[in-house]
Tab-separated table of C-alpha atoms in Angstrom:
chain	number	residue	atom	x	y	z
A	1	MET	CA	0.000	0.000	0.000
A	2	ASN	CA	1.268	3.486	-0.895
A	3	LYS	CA	1.979	5.862	1.976
A	4	LEU	CA	-0.235	8.945	1.985
A	5	THR	CA	1.532	12.298	2.280
A	6	SER	CA	0.026	15.207	4.197
A	7	PHE	CA	-0.737	16.857	0.843
A	8	SER	CA	-2.563	13.739	-0.390
A	9	LYS	CA	-4.605	13.593	2.822
A	10	HIS	CA	-5.555	17.289	2.568
A	11	SER	CA	-6.386	16.941	-1.140
A	12	MET	CA	-8.531	13.893	-0.462
A	13	LEU	CA	-10.414	15.715	2.331
A	14	THR	CA	-11.020	18.755	0.103
A	15	ARG	CA	-12.309	16.542	-2.706
A	16	ILE	CA	-14.679	14.738	-0.351
A	17	ILE	CA	-16.114	17.994	1.081
A	18	THR	CA	-16.632	19.493	-2.387
A	19	ALA	CA	-18.214	16.249	-3.593
A	20	LEU	CA	-20.676	16.285	-0.683
A	21	VAL	CA	-21.689	19.864	-1.516
A	22	LEU	CA	-22.236	18.897	-5.158
A	23	VAL	CA	-24.323	15.924	-4.082
A	24	CYS	CA	-26.521	18.164	-1.912
A	25	ILE	CA	-27.163	20.472	-4.876
A	26	CYS	CA	-27.379	18.075	-7.815
A	27	VAL	CA	-29.134	15.038	-6.340
A	28	PRO	CA	-32.387	16.867	-5.424
A	29	CYS	CA	-32.509	18.364	-8.939
A	30	LEU	CA	-31.952	14.919	-10.445
A	31	PHE	CA	-34.794	13.350	-8.467
A	32	LEU	CA	-37.221	16.269	-8.841
A	33	GLY	CA	-36.711	16.408	-12.604
A	34	GLY	CA	-38.923	18.911	-14.410
A	35	TRP	CA	-37.707	22.494	-14.408
A	36	PHE	CA	-35.206	21.798	-11.633
A	37	PHE	CA	-33.180	19.371	-13.714
A	38	LEU	CA	-33.625	21.376	-16.910
A	39	VAL	CA	-32.166	24.483	-15.234
A	40	LEU	CA	-29.326	22.436	-13.732
A	41	VAL	CA	-28.324	21.101	-17.158
A	42	GLY	CA	-28.601	24.643	-18.540
A	43	ILE	CA	-26.152	25.910	-15.913
A	44	LEU	CA	-23.777	23.027	-16.604
A	45	THR	CA	-23.895	23.867	-20.314
A	46	VAL	CA	-23.085	27.530	-19.707
A	47	VAL	CA	-20.119	26.780	-17.428
A	48	SER	CA	-18.781	23.828	-19.448
A	49	ILE	CA	-18.646	25.787	-22.702
A	50	TYR	CA	-16.860	28.611	-20.879
A	51	GLU	CA	-14.229	26.158	-19.661
A	52	ILE	CA	-13.784	24.678	-23.139
A	53	VAL	CA	-13.252	28.100	-24.734
A	54	HIS	CA	-11.131	29.380	-21.837
A	55	ALA	CA	-8.751	26.409	-22.199
A	56	ALA	CA	-7.923	27.438	-25.785
A	57	LYS	CA	-6.504	30.800	-24.601
A	58	ILE	CA	-7.992	32.665	-27.554
A	59	GLY	CA	-7.485	36.204	-26.242
A	60	ASN	CA	-9.506	39.338	-26.954
A	61	TYR	CA	-12.274	37.573	-28.873
A	62	THR	CA	-13.003	34.968	-26.211
A	63	ILE	CA	-16.464	36.367	-25.406
A	64	LEU	CA	-17.598	36.350	-29.056
A	65	ILE	CA	-16.382	32.802	-29.632
A	66	TYR	CA	-17.853	31.709	-26.294
A	67	LEU	CA	-21.310	33.031	-27.236
A	68	ILE	CA	-21.224	31.258	-30.599
A	69	CYS	CA	-20.105	27.982	-29.010
A	70	LEU	CA	-22.713	28.317	-26.256
A	71	ALA	CA	-25.432	28.854	-28.865
A	72	ILE	CA	-24.347	25.708	-30.730
A	73	ALA	CA	-24.250	23.548	-27.607
A	74	PHE	CA	-27.443	24.994	-26.131
A	75	LEU	CA	-29.490	24.629	-29.311
A	76	ILE	CA	-28.362	21.022	-29.761
A	77	ALA	CA	-28.855	20.031	-26.116
A	78	PHE	CA	-32.315	21.588	-25.779
A	79	CYS	CA	-33.496	21.301	-29.396
A	80	ASP	CA	-36.637	19.319	-28.499
A	81	PHE	CA	-37.634	21.792	-25.804
A	82	LEU	CA	-37.038	24.708	-28.178
A	83	PHE	CA	-38.349	23.453	-31.526
A	84	ASP	CA	-40.608	20.402	-31.075
A	85	ALA	CA	-44.251	21.494	-30.876
A	86	ASN	CA	-45.432	18.448	-28.896
A	87	THR	CA	-42.686	18.784	-26.281
A	88	ILE	CA	-43.321	22.514	-25.868
A	89	HIS	CA	-47.084	21.900	-25.608
A	90	ASN	CA	-46.653	19.244	-22.912
A	91	VAL	CA	-44.262	21.390	-20.885
A	92	ILE	CA	-46.347	24.563	-21.029
A	93	ASN	CA	-49.815	23.077	-20.631
A	94	TYR	CA	-49.242	19.959	-18.519
A	95	ASN	CA	-45.802	20.554	-16.962
A	96	GLU	CA	-44.745	17.199	-18.444
A	97	PHE	CA	-41.119	16.644	-19.382
A	98	TYR	CA	-40.315	13.616	-21.483
A	99	LEU	CA	-38.141	12.921	-24.496
A	100	ARG	CA	-38.660	10.060	-26.920
A	101	ARG	CA	-35.696	10.577	-29.206
A	102	LEU	CA	-32.146	11.727	-29.718
A	103	ILE	CA	-31.638	14.104	-32.596
A	104	LEU	CA	-28.759	15.841	-34.331
A	105	PRO	CA	-30.241	19.071	-35.760
A	106	ILE	CA	-28.354	19.400	-39.049
A	107	PRO	CA	-29.311	23.071	-39.727
A	108	ILE	CA	-27.841	24.085	-36.356
A	109	VAL	CA	-24.667	22.122	-37.076
A	110	ILE	CA	-24.289	23.763	-40.492
A	111	LEU	CA	-24.872	27.255	-39.104
A	112	GLY	CA	-22.394	26.505	-36.335
A	113	ILE	CA	-19.751	25.421	-38.845
A	114	VAL	CA	-20.249	28.615	-40.845
A	115	ALA	CA	-20.165	30.839	-37.751
A	116	ILE	CA	-17.071	29.217	-36.224
A	117	PHE	CA	-14.957	28.660	-39.327
A	118	ILE	CA	-15.488	32.118	-40.757
A	119	LEU	CA	-13.816	33.612	-37.672
A	120	PRO	CA	-10.208	32.561	-38.537
A	121	LEU	CA	-10.605	34.629	-41.714
A	122	CYS	CA	-11.409	37.695	-39.623
A	123	ILE	CA	-9.418	37.108	-36.427
A	124	GLN	CA	-5.694	36.672	-36.924
A	125	LYS	CA	-5.031	35.022	-33.544
A	126	PHE	CA	-7.897	32.517	-33.912
A	127	SER	CA	-6.463	29.590	-35.857
A	128	ILE	CA	-8.100	26.742	-37.758
A	129	PRO	CA	-7.001	24.167	-35.125
A	130	GLN	CA	-8.617	26.300	-32.410
A	131	ALA	CA	-11.787	26.568	-34.513
A	132	CYS	CA	-11.859	22.776	-34.938
A	133	TYR	CA	-11.363	22.300	-31.204
A	134	VAL	CA	-14.090	24.673	-29.977
A	135	PHE	CA	-16.587	23.516	-32.604
A	136	ALA	CA	-15.964	19.808	-31.975
A	137	PHE	CA	-16.399	20.156	-28.229
A	138	SER	CA	-19.417	22.446	-28.546
A	139	LEU	CA	-21.028	19.769	-30.714
A	140	TYR	CA	-19.906	17.014	-28.338
A	141	LEU	CA	-21.177	18.748	-25.192
A	142	GLY	CA	-24.461	19.635	-26.877
A	143	LEU	CA	-25.031	15.973	-27.741
A	144	ALA	CA	-23.811	14.801	-24.326
A	145	PHE	CA	-26.197	17.086	-22.443
A	146	GLN	CA	-29.009	16.080	-24.778
A	147	GLY	CA	-28.177	12.473	-23.856
A	148	ILE	CA	-28.326	13.344	-20.152
A	149	LEU	CA	-31.752	14.953	-20.631
A	150	TYR	CA	-32.917	11.915	-22.603
A	151	LEU	CA	-31.837	9.524	-19.833
A	152	ARG	CA	-33.703	11.580	-17.232
A	153	TYR	CA	-36.876	12.387	-19.156
A	154	LEU	CA	-37.359	9.212	-21.212
A	155	PRO	CA	-38.977	7.308	-18.289
A	156	ASN	CA	-41.446	10.163	-17.767
A	157	GLY	CA	-43.496	9.104	-20.765
A	158	TYR	CA	-46.892	7.497	-20.250
A	159	GLU	CA	-45.475	4.068	-21.101
A	160	PHE	CA	-43.140	4.167	-18.143
A	161	TYR	CA	-43.447	6.009	-14.843
A	162	ASN	CA	-45.114	9.292	-15.798
A	163	HIS	CA	-44.925	11.749	-12.860
A	164	ASP	CA	-43.334	9.519	-10.208
A	165	VAL	CA	-40.147	11.532	-9.542
A	166	ILE	CA	-38.339	8.683	-7.788
A	167	LYS	CA	-39.103	5.904	-10.261
A	168	SER	CA	-38.580	8.133	-13.289
A	169	SER	CA	-35.094	9.093	-12.125
A	170	LEU	CA	-33.800	5.543	-11.669
A	171	LEU	CA	-32.319	5.229	-15.160
A	172	LEU	CA	-30.078	8.279	-14.790
A	173	VAL	CA	-29.314	7.423	-11.152
A	174	TYR	CA	-28.134	4.007	-12.320
A	175	ILE	CA	-25.814	5.531	-14.931
A	176	VAL	CA	-24.507	8.269	-12.624
A	177	CYS	CA	-23.777	5.773	-9.832
A	178	GLY	CA	-21.832	3.546	-12.208
A	179	SER	CA	-19.772	6.466	-13.531
A	180	VAL	CA	-19.186	8.092	-10.140
A	181	PHE	CA	-18.126	4.855	-8.467
A	182	ASN	CA	-15.767	4.194	-11.359
A	183	ASP	CA	-14.092	7.531	-10.582
A	184	VAL	CA	-14.153	6.862	-6.840
A	185	GLY	CA	-12.773	3.353	-7.167
A	186	ALA	CA	-10.091	4.417	-9.640
A	187	TYR	CA	-9.023	7.349	-7.449
A	188	PHE	CA	-8.756	5.529	-4.127
A	189	VAL	CA	-7.349	2.267	-5.500
A	190	GLY	CA	-4.904	4.249	-7.645
A	191	VAL	CA	-3.755	6.395	-4.710
A	192	LEU	CA	-3.396	3.438	-2.351
A	193	PHE	CA	-2.165	0.679	-4.662
A	194	GLY	CA	-1.249	2.263	-8.001
A	195	LYS	CA	2.142	1.160	-9.346
A	196	HIS	CA	1.842	0.690	-13.103
A	197	PRO	CA	1.016	3.757	-15.282
A	198	MET	CA	-1.911	3.223	-17.610
A	199	CYS	CA	-1.523	6.075	-20.096
A	200	GLU	CA	1.433	8.175	-18.961
A	201	ARG	CA	1.418	10.348	-22.080
A	202	LEU	CA	-2.085	11.669	-21.372
A	203	SER	CA	-2.549	11.203	-17.631
A	204	PRO	CA	0.569	10.283	-15.628
A	205	LYS	CA	-1.341	9.593	-12.392
A	206	LYS	CA	-3.683	6.983	-13.878
A	207	THR	CA	-2.641	3.403	-13.195
A	208	TRP	CA	-3.827	-0.026	-14.259
A	209	GLU	CA	-4.568	-0.778	-10.618
A	210	GLY	CA	-6.841	2.268	-10.539
A	211	PHE	CA	-8.491	1.209	-13.799
A	212	ILE	CA	-9.248	-2.273	-12.483
A	213	GLY	CA	-10.454	-0.837	-9.171
A	214	GLY	CA	-12.715	1.649	-10.956
A	215	VAL	CA	-14.269	-0.934	-13.275
A	216	SER	CA	-14.783	-3.344	-10.370
A	217	PHE	CA	-16.368	-0.708	-8.127
A	218	SER	CA	-18.598	0.494	-10.958
A	219	MET	CA	-19.885	-2.921	-12.028
A	220	LEU	CA	-20.406	-4.037	-8.426
A	221	THR	CA	-22.362	-0.861	-7.660
A	222	SER	CA	-24.473	-1.032	-10.829
A	223	LEU	CA	-25.396	-4.700	-10.494
A	224	THR	CA	-26.053	-4.355	-6.749
A	225	LEU	CA	-28.319	-1.363	-7.360
A	226	ALA	CA	-30.194	-3.245	-10.088
A	227	GLY	CA	-30.629	-6.230	-7.752
A	228	ILE	CA	-31.895	-4.068	-4.883
A	229	LEU	CA	-34.393	-2.323	-7.158
A	230	HIS	CA	-35.601	-5.682	-8.493
A	231	SER	CA	-36.112	-6.972	-4.946
A	232	CYS	CA	-38.254	-3.877	-4.306
A	233	ASN	CA	-40.323	-4.586	-7.460
A	234	LEU	CA	-38.774	-1.635	-9.264
A	235	ALA	CA	-37.070	-1.514	-12.646
A	236	ILE	CA	-34.350	0.792	-13.909
A	237	LEU	CA	-36.354	1.162	-17.101
A	238	PRO	CA	-39.478	-1.016	-17.443
A	239	GLY	CA	-39.253	-3.545	-20.273
A	240	VAL	CA	-35.733	-2.430	-21.163
A	241	LEU	CA	-33.505	-2.608	-18.085
A	242	ASP	CA	-35.071	-5.071	-15.692
A	243	PHE	CA	-34.664	-8.762	-14.859
A	244	ASN	CA	-37.569	-9.961	-16.990
A	245	PHE	CA	-36.894	-12.294	-19.943
A	246	TYR	CA	-33.764	-11.241	-21.900
A	247	SER	CA	-33.691	-7.598	-20.766
A	248	GLY	CA	-31.472	-8.674	-17.861
A	249	SER	CA	-28.672	-8.999	-20.407
A	250	PHE	CA	-29.054	-5.299	-21.185
A	251	ILE	CA	-28.325	-4.521	-17.522
A	252	VAL	CA	-25.093	-6.493	-17.730
A	253	LEU	CA	-24.219	-4.792	-21.033
A	254	ILE	CA	-24.769	-1.284	-19.648
A	255	SER	CA	-22.927	-2.160	-16.426
A	256	ILE	CA	-19.885	-3.086	-18.532
A	257	VAL	CA	-20.164	-0.144	-20.932
A	258	VAL	CA	-20.443	2.522	-18.202
A	259	PRO	CA	-16.970	2.161	-16.599
A	260	ILE	CA	-15.227	1.680	-19.957
A	261	ALA	CA	-16.922	4.766	-21.413
A	262	SER	CA	-16.042	6.670	-18.229
A	263	VAL	CA	-12.353	5.902	-18.672
A	264	ILE	CA	-12.422	6.901	-22.352
A	265	GLY	CA	-14.162	10.178	-21.510
A	266	ASP	CA	-11.639	10.892	-18.769
A	267	LEU	CA	-8.695	10.258	-21.107
A	268	LEU	CA	-10.290	12.373	-23.843
A	269	PHE	CA	-10.403	15.446	-21.630
A	270	SER	CA	-6.986	14.637	-20.169
A	271	ALA	CA	-5.634	14.799	-23.729
A	272	VAL	CA	-7.133	18.279	-24.124
A	273	LYS	CA	-5.590	19.478	-20.867
A	274	ARG	CA	-2.243	17.968	-21.798
A	275	TYR	CA	-2.340	19.657	-25.221
A	276	TYR	CA	-3.098	23.087	-23.768
A	277	GLY	CA	-0.747	22.646	-20.807
A	278	ILE	CA	-3.352	23.067	-18.057
A	279	LYS	CA	-3.941	21.016	-14.931
A	280	ASP	CA	-7.683	21.736	-14.637
A	281	PHE	CA	-10.272	23.435	-16.822
A	282	SER	CA	-10.912	25.957	-14.032
A	283	ASN	CA	-10.757	26.234	-10.233
A	284	ILE	CA	-14.474	26.585	-9.538
A	285	LEU	CA	-14.646	23.352	-7.538
A	286	PRO	CA	-11.975	23.115	-4.787
A	287	GLY	CA	-10.064	19.869	-5.007
A	288	HIS	CA	-11.725	18.958	-8.300
A	289	GLY	CA	-10.897	21.817	-10.666
A	290	GLY	CA	-13.672	22.793	-13.053
A	291	PHE	CA	-17.068	21.383	-13.924
A	292	LEU	CA	-15.572	19.558	-16.904
A	293	ASP	CA	-13.033	17.910	-14.631
A	294	ARG	CA	-16.008	16.221	-12.984
A	295	LEU	CA	-18.185	15.860	-16.070
A	296	ASP	CA	-15.488	14.456	-18.366
A	297	SER	CA	-16.269	10.796	-17.779
A	298	LEU	CA	-19.985	11.261	-17.048
A	299	SER	CA	-20.673	13.285	-20.201
A	300	PHE	CA	-19.125	10.687	-22.505
A	301	THR	CA	-20.782	7.858	-20.589
A	302	CYS	CA	-24.244	9.432	-20.862
A	303	LEU	CA	-23.732	10.109	-24.568
A	304	VAL	CA	-22.770	6.489	-25.264
A	305	VAL	CA	-25.409	4.933	-22.995
A	306	SER	CA	-28.193	7.201	-24.269
A	307	CYS	CA	-27.428	6.026	-27.836
A	308	ILE	CA	-27.539	2.389	-26.712
A	309	ILE	CA	-30.812	2.910	-24.810
A	310	PHE	CA	-32.315	4.740	-27.798
A	311	ILE	CA	-31.421	1.840	-30.118
A	312	ILE	CA	-32.804	-0.725	-27.648
A	313	VAL	CA	-36.049	1.199	-27.097
A	314	LYS	CA	-36.588	1.643	-30.838
A	315	GLY	CA	-35.723	-1.985	-31.486
A	316	LEU	CA	-38.240	-3.153	-28.885
A	317	GLY	CA	-40.850	-0.829	-30.359
A	318	ILE	CA	-41.519	0.913	-27.028
């Protein structure tokens, strides 16, 4: 076992305190759903895009580029709530929030490409590689946050749990728990037992011991949660993620995908930080860095899992 230094102990304590504060803020919004969760995702979008643009160190035109990137991400993430007549009608008249699809709005993507890639022609210090970076991550975060909304609001449809805030949140809770416990397991096992670097070029502190610990913690948590819910006659997602017939295999599939996707997402954002020579995307969260330092693995996980769930739901004709 590795010996903890006083710095490691203080850092670990700071991370735990910040994490508890985040839990107290985010968990109620997750369970309540509706406007609470919609506003939370809106705030995360605003801050995350700021951190993406800020990392590129663009200079005097940061605000202009930030607003364009925010518009791209926001319009993609909330496209159903902004442009779909049925969704708007249900929200305004019945206060019902549910999404039945994932969508990539091509007109918004095209307008975003035009808006972003015309800027290097006008701004000398804004290069093509920077334009590719901010556009790609604006598109990615827009789709990732749309996936998060889909995972939270899909079970609110009449076929599933409708207005039951606890039951309707179980799908996203299941995914979040798997991703969070992957991070927790990887961090603590890596700190205590890590010896062999996993990807030193991108993230020197990540070890294979931490990877194995994270995957193990995540799968154990996910499968245990699914088992507890089943024993209470609850399903993560009725007819899709439960222990009836062959849908139990989907639970195993998602439980495996979540930690692997979490690691890929973490390494993806580590590559960005390594490229731009920064330790964290910001210092908003003591001990954790920025919002993206906490959302790196979860955002990619939710994007991947939401696509899988969408395919399964469509395939089952639900």
